[in-house]
Coordinates of C-alpha atoms in Angstrom, one line a residue:
M4 CA 8.6 -11.6 65.0
A5 CA 10.3 -12.0 61.8
T6 CA 9.2 -13.6 58.5
T7 CA 11.0 -14.5 55.3
A8 CA 10.0 -14.5 51.8
T9 CA 10.9 -15.8 48.4
V10 CA 12.7 -13.1 46.3
G11 CA 11.1 -12.7 42.5
T12 CA 10.3 -10.2 40.1
L13 CA 6.9 -8.7 40.2
S14 CA 5.0 -8.6 36.9
N15 CA 1.7 -6.7 38.1
A16 CA -0.2 -5.3 40.7
D17 CA -2.2 -8.1 41.6
E18 CA 0.8 -10.3 42.3
A19 CA 2.1 -7.1 44.4
A20 CA -1.4 -7.3 46.4
E21 CA -1.2 -10.9 47.0
H22 CA 2.3 -10.6 48.3
I23 CA 1.6 -7.8 50.8
A24 CA -1.6 -9.5 52.1
R25 CA 0.5 -12.7 52.7
Q26 CA 2.9 -10.7 54.8
A27 CA 0.2 -8.5 56.6
F28 CA -1.1 -10.7 59.2
A29 CA -0.2 -14.2 60.8
D30 CA -2.5 -16.7 62.3
A31 CA -1.0 -16.5 65.9
H32 CA -2.6 -16.7 69.1
V33 CA -2.5 -13.3 71.2
G34 CA 0.0 -13.2 74.2
A35 CA 3.6 -12.7 72.9
V36 CA 4.6 -9.1 72.8
G37 CA 7.7 -7.3 71.8
L38 CA 8.9 -3.6 72.8
E39 CA 10.9 -1.1 71.2
L40 CA 12.2 2.0 73.2
E41 CA 13.9 4.9 71.8
S42 CA 16.0 7.7 73.7
H43 CA 17.8 10.7 72.8
T44 CA 21.5 10.9 73.6
V45 CA 22.6 13.7 75.4
E46 CA 26.2 14.8 76.1
L47 CA 26.2 15.7 79.7
T48 CA 29.1 18.5 79.0
A49 CA 27.6 19.8 76.2
P50 CA 23.8 19.4 75.8
Y51 CA 23.5 21.4 73.1
R52 CA 25.7 19.3 70.8
R53 CA 24.8 16.0 69.4
V54 CA 26.7 13.1 70.0
T55 CA 28.9 12.4 67.2
W56 CA 28.1 8.9 65.4
N57 CA 31.6 7.5 65.8
R58 CA 31.2 8.2 69.9
L59 CA 27.8 6.5 69.4
H60 CA 29.2 3.2 68.5
E61 CA 32.2 3.4 70.5
V62 CA 29.9 3.4 73.6
A63 CA 27.8 0.8 72.2
E64 CA 30.5 -1.6 71.8
S65 CA 31.2 -1.5 75.6
V66 CA 27.6 -2.3 76.4
P67 CA 27.8 -5.8 78.4
D68 CA 25.6 -8.6 77.0
L69 CA 22.1 -7.7 77.6
P70 CA 19.8 -10.2 79.4
G71 CA 16.8 -9.5 77.5
S72 CA 18.7 -9.8 73.9
S73 CA 17.4 -6.5 73.0
A74 CA 19.3 -5.0 69.7
I75 CA 20.9 -1.8 69.5
T76 CA 20.5 0.7 66.8
F77 CA 20.6 4.2 66.2
E78 CA 18.2 6.9 64.5
P79 CA 19.3 9.5 61.9
G80 CA 19.7 12.1 64.8
G81 CA 21.6 9.9 67.2
A82 CA 18.7 8.6 69.3
V83 CA 19.7 4.9 70.5
E84 CA 17.0 2.4 70.0
L85 CA 16.6 -1.0 72.2
S86 CA 14.4 -3.4 69.9
G87 CA 13.4 -6.4 72.2
P88 CA 12.7 -10.0 70.7
P89 CA 9.1 -11.2 71.2
H90 CA 8.7 -12.3 74.7
A91 CA 5.8 -14.8 75.8
D92 CA 3.8 -12.3 77.8
V93 CA 3.8 -8.4 78.2
W94 CA 5.3 -8.8 81.8
S95 CA 8.3 -10.7 80.3
A96 CA 8.5 -8.2 77.6
I97 CA 8.7 -5.0 80.2
S98 CA 10.9 -6.6 82.7
W99 CA 13.5 -7.6 80.2
M100 CA 13.4 -4.3 78.4
R101 CA 13.7 -2.4 81.6
A102 CA 16.8 -4.7 82.7
D103 CA 18.2 -4.1 79.2
H104 CA 17.5 -0.1 79.4
E105 CA 19.1 0.1 82.9
I106 CA 22.4 -1.4 81.3
L107 CA 22.5 0.6 78.5
T108 CA 21.5 3.9 80.4
S109 CA 24.3 3.1 82.9
T110 CA 26.9 2.3 80.2
Y111 CA 26.4 5.5 78.3
R112 CA 26.1 7.7 81.5
D113 CA 29.7 6.2 82.5
A114 CA 30.8 7.5 79.2
G115 CA 29.3 11.0 80.2
I116 CA 26.2 10.5 77.8
A117 CA 22.6 10.6 79.5
L118 CA 19.7 8.9 77.7
A119 CA 16.5 10.9 77.6
S120 CA 13.3 9.1 76.8
L121 CA 11.0 11.8 75.5
G122 CA 8.8 12.0 72.3
T123 CA 10.8 15.0 70.9
D124 CA 14.3 16.7 71.6
P125 CA 13.3 19.8 73.6
L126 CA 16.7 21.5 73.0
R127 CA 18.5 20.9 69.8
T128 CA 17.8 22.0 66.4
P129 CA 17.4 19.0 63.8
E130 CA 20.7 17.6 62.5
R131 CA 21.3 14.2 60.8
V132 CA 24.3 12.6 62.3
N133 CA 23.6 8.9 60.9
P134 CA 25.4 8.7 57.4
G135 CA 23.3 5.8 56.3
A136 CA 22.2 5.8 52.7
R137 CA 18.4 4.9 53.7
Y138 CA 18.2 8.2 55.6
A139 CA 19.9 10.3 52.9
A140 CA 17.7 9.2 50.3
M141 CA 14.4 9.6 52.8
A142 CA 15.8 13.3 53.2
G143 CA 15.8 13.6 49.4
H144 CA 12.5 11.9 48.7
F145 CA 10.5 14.0 51.5
G146 CA 12.4 17.3 50.4
A147 CA 11.3 17.1 46.9
A148 CA 7.7 16.0 48.1
G149 CA 7.6 19.4 50.2
Y150 CA 7.9 17.7 53.6
G151 CA 11.8 18.4 53.9
E152 CA 11.7 20.3 57.3
T153 CA 9.1 18.0 58.7
A154 CA 10.9 14.9 57.8
L155 CA 14.1 16.3 59.1
Q156 CA 12.3 17.1 62.5
M157 CA 10.9 13.3 62.3
M158 CA 14.2 11.6 61.5
T159 CA 16.2 13.7 64.2
C160 CA 14.1 14.8 67.0
T161 CA 11.6 12.2 67.8
A162 CA 11.6 8.9 70.0
S163 CA 8.9 6.3 70.6
L164 CA 7.9 3.4 72.7
Q165 CA 6.7 0.9 70.1
V166 CA 4.3 -1.9 71.2
N167 CA 4.2 -5.0 69.1
V168 CA 1.4 -7.7 69.8
Q169 CA 0.3 -10.7 67.7
S170 CA -2.2 -10.5 64.9
G171 CA -4.4 -13.0 66.7
T172 CA -6.2 -15.8 64.5
P173 CA -7.7 -14.9 61.1
R174 CA -11.1 -14.3 62.5
Q175 CA -9.5 -11.6 64.9
W176 CA -7.4 -9.8 62.4
R177 CA -9.9 -7.0 61.4
D178 CA -11.2 -6.5 64.9
R179 CA -7.8 -6.0 66.6
L180 CA -6.5 -3.8 63.8
V181 CA -9.6 -1.7 64.1
L182 CA -9.3 -1.5 67.9
A183 CA -5.3 -1.0 67.7
Q184 CA -6.2 2.1 65.8
R185 CA -9.3 3.6 67.7
I186 CA -7.1 3.4 70.8
G187 CA -4.5 5.6 69.2
P188 CA -5.6 8.8 70.2
T189 CA -6.2 8.0 73.9
M190 CA -2.9 6.3 74.1
A191 CA -1.0 9.2 72.5
A192 CA -2.7 11.5 74.8
L193 CA -1.7 9.4 77.9
S194 CA 1.8 8.8 76.7
A195 CA 2.3 12.5 75.5
S196 CA 5.9 13.8 76.5
S197 CA 7.0 15.9 73.8
P198 CA 5.8 19.6 74.8
M199 CA 9.2 21.2 73.4
L200 CA 11.0 21.2 70.2
A201 CA 14.6 22.9 69.6
G202 CA 14.3 24.9 72.8
R203 CA 10.6 26.1 72.5
R204 CA 7.3 25.3 73.6
T205 CA 5.1 24.2 70.7
G206 CA 1.9 24.6 72.4
R207 CA 1.2 20.9 72.1
Q208 CA 1.5 18.2 74.6
N209 CA 2.3 15.5 71.8
T210 CA 4.5 17.4 69.3
R211 CA 6.0 13.9 68.0
Q212 CA 2.5 12.9 66.8
W213 CA 1.9 16.3 65.2
I214 CA 5.1 15.9 63.2
W215 CA 4.1 12.6 61.9
D216 CA 0.6 14.1 61.1
N217 CA 2.2 16.8 59.0
L218 CA 4.4 14.1 56.7
D219 CA 2.9 12.8 53.5
P220 CA -0.7 11.2 54.3
L221 CA -0.2 8.7 51.8
R222 CA 2.4 6.6 53.9
C223 CA 1.8 8.3 57.3
A224 CA -2.1 8.5 57.8
P225 CA -4.3 5.5 59.4
V226 CA -5.3 2.9 57.2
E227 CA -8.9 2.7 56.0
I228 CA -10.0 -0.6 57.1
G229 CA -12.6 -2.4 54.9
A230 CA -14.0 -5.8 55.3
D231 CA -10.8 -7.4 54.7
P232 CA -7.8 -5.9 56.4
A233 CA -5.0 -7.6 54.3
E234 CA -6.8 -6.2 51.3
S235 CA -6.9 -2.7 52.9
W236 CA -3.3 -2.7 53.8
A237 CA -2.4 -4.1 50.3
K238 CA -4.3 -0.9 48.7
Y239 CA -2.6 1.5 51.3
A240 CA 0.7 0.2 50.1
L241 CA 0.3 0.1 46.4
R242 CA -1.0 3.7 46.6
A243 CA 2.0 4.9 48.6
P244 CA 4.8 6.7 46.7
V245 CA 8.0 5.0 46.5
M246 CA 10.6 6.5 48.5
L247 CA 13.9 5.0 47.2
V248 CA 15.2 2.3 45.1
R249 CA 18.3 0.3 46.1
N250 CA 21.2 -0.3 44.2
K251 CA 25.0 -1.7 44.7
D252 CA 26.0 1.4 46.2
G253 CA 23.1 1.9 48.7
A254 CA 20.0 3.7 47.4
D255 CA 18.6 6.2 45.1
A256 CA 15.8 8.8 46.1
V257 CA 12.6 8.7 44.2
V258 CA 12.1 12.4 43.7
T259 CA 8.8 12.5 41.8
H260 CA 5.5 11.0 42.8
V261 CA 5.5 7.4 42.0
P262 CA 3.0 5.0 43.8
F263 CA 4.3 1.6 44.2
Q264 CA 1.5 0.3 41.9
S265 CA 2.5 2.4 38.9
W266 CA 6.2 1.1 39.2
V267 CA 4.9 -2.7 39.2
D268 CA 2.6 -2.3 36.3
G269 CA 5.3 -0.5 34.3
T270 CA 3.8 2.8 33.9
V271 CA 6.5 4.6 35.4
P272 CA 10.1 2.8 35.3
L273 CA 12.3 3.0 38.1
G274 CA 16.1 2.0 38.4
G275 CA 15.6 0.6 34.9
R276 CA 13.9 -2.7 36.0
A277 CA 10.8 -4.1 37.4
P278 CA 10.4 -4.4 41.1
T279 CA 11.0 -7.4 43.0
T280 CA 9.4 -8.9 46.1
E281 CA 12.4 -7.8 48.0
D282 CA 11.9 -4.2 46.6
L283 CA 8.2 -4.3 47.9
D284 CA 9.2 -5.7 51.2
Y285 CA 11.5 -2.9 51.5
H286 CA 9.0 -0.1 50.4
L287 CA 6.7 -1.6 53.3
T288 CA 9.4 -0.6 55.8
T289 CA 9.0 3.0 54.5
L290 CA 5.3 3.4 55.4
F291 CA 4.5 4.7 58.9
P292 CA 0.7 4.4 59.6
P293 CA 0.0 4.7 63.3
V294 CA -0.8 0.9 63.2
R295 CA 1.4 -0.9 60.7
P296 CA 0.5 -4.9 60.0
R297 CA 3.9 -7.0 59.6
R298 CA 2.5 -10.2 60.3
W299 CA 2.0 -8.9 63.9
L300 CA 0.8 -5.4 64.9
E301 CA 3.1 -2.4 65.4
L302 CA 1.6 0.2 67.6
R303 CA 3.7 3.5 66.4
Y304 CA 1.6 6.2 68.3
L305 CA 3.3 6.1 71.7
D306 CA 5.6 8.9 72.7
A307 CA 8.9 7.5 74.4
A308 CA 8.5 8.1 78.1
P309 CA 10.8 8.2 81.2
D310 CA 11.3 5.1 83.2
W311 CA 8.4 5.8 85.7
W312 CA 6.0 5.9 83.0
W313 CA 6.6 3.6 80.1
P314 CA 6.2 0.1 81.8
A315 CA 2.5 1.1 82.6
L316 CA 1.7 2.6 79.2
A317 CA 3.2 -0.2 77.4
F318 CA 0.9 -2.8 79.7
T319 CA -2.1 -0.6 79.2
A320 CA -1.8 -0.7 75.4
V321 CA -1.3 -4.7 75.4
A322 CA -4.2 -5.1 77.9
A323 CA -6.6 -3.1 75.7
L324 CA -6.0 -5.5 72.8
D325 CA -5.0 -8.8 74.4
H326 CA -7.1 -9.0 77.6
P327 CA -10.7 -9.8 76.6
R328 CA -12.4 -7.8 79.7
V329 CA -10.2 -4.9 79.0
S330 CA -10.8 -5.0 75.5
D331 CA -14.4 -4.8 75.8
I332 CA -14.0 -1.8 78.1
A333 CA -11.4 0.0 75.7
A334 CA -13.7 -0.1 72.6
E335 CA -16.7 1.4 74.6
A336 CA -14.3 3.8 76.2
V337 CA -12.6 5.1 73.3
E338 CA -15.7 5.4 70.9
P339 CA -16.0 9.1 71.4
V340 CA -12.7 9.5 70.7
A341 CA -11.4 7.2 68.4
E342 CA -10.5 9.9 65.9
A343 CA -9.6 12.7 68.2
W344 CA -6.0 12.9 67.1
D345 CA -6.0 16.7 66.8
A346 CA -7.0 17.0 70.3
A347 CA -4.6 14.3 71.5
I348 CA -1.7 16.4 70.0
R349 CA -2.9 19.7 71.1
I350 CA -4.0 19.2 74.7
G351 CA -3.7 15.5 75.4
V352 CA -5.6 14.7 78.7
E353 CA -6.6 18.0 79.1
D354 CA -9.4 17.2 76.8
P355 CA -12.2 15.9 79.0
D356 CA -13.4 13.2 76.6
L357 CA -10.0 11.8 76.2
L358 CA -9.1 12.0 79.8
A359 CA -12.5 10.1 80.5
A360 CA -11.4 7.4 78.0
G361 CA -8.0 7.3 79.3
H362 CA -9.2 6.9 83.0
R363 CA -11.5 3.9 82.0
L364 CA -8.7 2.1 80.1
V365 CA -6.1 2.6 82.7
S366 CA -8.5 1.8 85.5
A367 CA -9.4 -1.7 83.5
A368 CA -5.8 -2.3 82.9
C369 CA -4.9 -1.8 86.5
A370 CA -7.6 -4.5 87.5
V371 CA -5.7 -7.2 85.5
A372 CA -2.0 -6.1 86.0
P373 CA 0.4 -8.5 87.7
P374 CA 1.7 -7.9 91.2
E375 CA 5.2 -6.8 89.8
L376 CA 3.7 -3.9 87.9
A377 CA 1.2 -2.8 90.7
A378 CA 3.4 0.3 91.7
D379 CA 3.7 1.4 88.1
M380 CA 0.1 1.2 87.2
E381 CA -1.0 2.8 90.3
F382 CA 1.4 5.6 89.5
L383 CA -0.2 5.9 86.0
L384 CA -3.5 6.0 87.5
E385 CA -2.8 8.5 89.7
R386 CA -1.4 10.8 87.2
V387 CA -4.3 10.2 84.7
E388 CA -6.9 11.2 87.8
Q389 CA -4.8 14.5 88.4
G390 CA -5.2 15.0 84.4
R391 CA -1.4 14.9 83.7
C392 CA 1.0 13.2 81.3
P393 CA 4.9 13.0 81.0
A394 CA 4.7 16.4 79.3
D395 CA 3.5 17.9 82.6
D396 CA 6.1 16.4 84.6
F397 CA 8.6 17.4 82.1
M398 CA 7.8 21.2 82.3
D399 CA 7.7 21.0 85.9
N400 CA 11.3 20.2 85.5
V401 CA 12.0 22.7 83.0
V402 CA 10.5 25.5 85.2
E403 CA 12.5 24.4 88.2
Y404 CA 15.9 23.3 86.5
G405 CA 16.2 24.7 83.0
V406 CA 15.7 22.9 79.7
E407 CA 19.4 21.5 79.5
R408 CA 19.2 20.0 83.1
A409 CA 15.8 18.7 82.5
F410 CA 16.7 17.3 79.2
S411 CA 19.8 15.4 80.2
G412 CA 18.2 14.5 83.6
A413 CA 15.1 13.0 81.8
S414 CA 15.9 9.2 82.3
Q415 CA 16.7 9.9 86.4

C-alpha cells in the first residue's frame, strides 16, 4: 500500500489542498489488508532496563527471512514493529503476520529478550533509545508546545496493532471513513491492554489511547468528516502545525505554532524556503488521528495485544468495514457509543453500552470468520461475554506473578 508523487515547490494553500486530496484515497476495491504489530522489548535478566539500540539491531540482523515479508523497524523506546505488506485478504494478512511474529519472538527470546505485545510499557519509565533525528525533533516540537511528558510517553511507552484496509471505490470513501472512526471506541475497549504505566496502575483500561488523547488535538483528534472526505482531510492537514523541517543533516524542530497553511502561503517562513510536495507528504506522516487516510485507511486505535487476542481483534475490525453484512450490524451496534472515547479509555467493556456494542460486533464477525480463525474468534467472543479485555488478563498475571514476570512473559 505505497504511492509515489512528483516533487515540486508549492506556491499556495490551494495547491497543497489538491495534493493532499489526491493522496488521501485510492479507487481500490475492498479486500486487501495490511497489518502492523508493535511489541515492547524486555531484557529477561534485567526487565527494568531498556534494551540498547545497538543490541536491538544486532539481534534483528540475525532474524531469518520472514515468510510474510514483514519489515522490522524500531520505535523510539525500543519497541519492535513488524509491518506486513498488503495481502489479498484478512486471513492471509493474519496468518503471515502470525508466522513472522513467531519467528521474531523466537529469535529475540533466544537472545534473552522477550517481546511483550501490550498497549503500554507497564514497568519502565519513559526513555528514548532511538537516536533518529525525526524523534529528537518530535520531542523538541511537543516539548515547546507543552506536551513534552505525554509525547515522551507516546514515543517510548506505547505499542499498537494497526490495521490497514482499502479505501474502497469513490462512492464508498466517505461511508468507510465515517464507519472506521465510529467503531473506534468499541474496538479500543475490546483491545484495551494498557492498565499500567511506569510500574503503576493508571486507573484506566486503555492508557495508550489516553496518552494519544492528551496530545495536540490539532494532529491527534478524529477528522471532522464533511460531504467530501478528501477535502475534510486536506483541511485537517493544513490546520495542523508543522512539526519539523528537514535539512541535509536531518531535521529541525519547529518550536512555534505554525500551521502548514501558514508556511505554504508565505505567512510564516520556515527553513528559509517554500515547502515542497515532499515536505507536505512528510508533514502528513506526523499527523496521528485515530483513522488516517493514506490512499488506504489506517486504523490506529487498537492496543497491541498478546498472541491469543490480536488475530481475532484484527479480523473483527476488518469484518466491520469490509464484510457487507457485518458492516450493517456494526453501524447500528456502535451508534450509541460512536463518540464514547472517554468511557473506552477509562473502563472499556465494563461500560454496558460499549460491552453491548462489542458483543454484537464480535458475534457478527464470528459468523463470517474462516474456519482457520474459529478458535481465535470463539476465545474473543467468550472473553467479551465475560466482560473482559486483555487488560484484565494481564492484571491477573500481575497479581499472581508480579509485574516483572507478567511483562516479560506477556507474549507467552
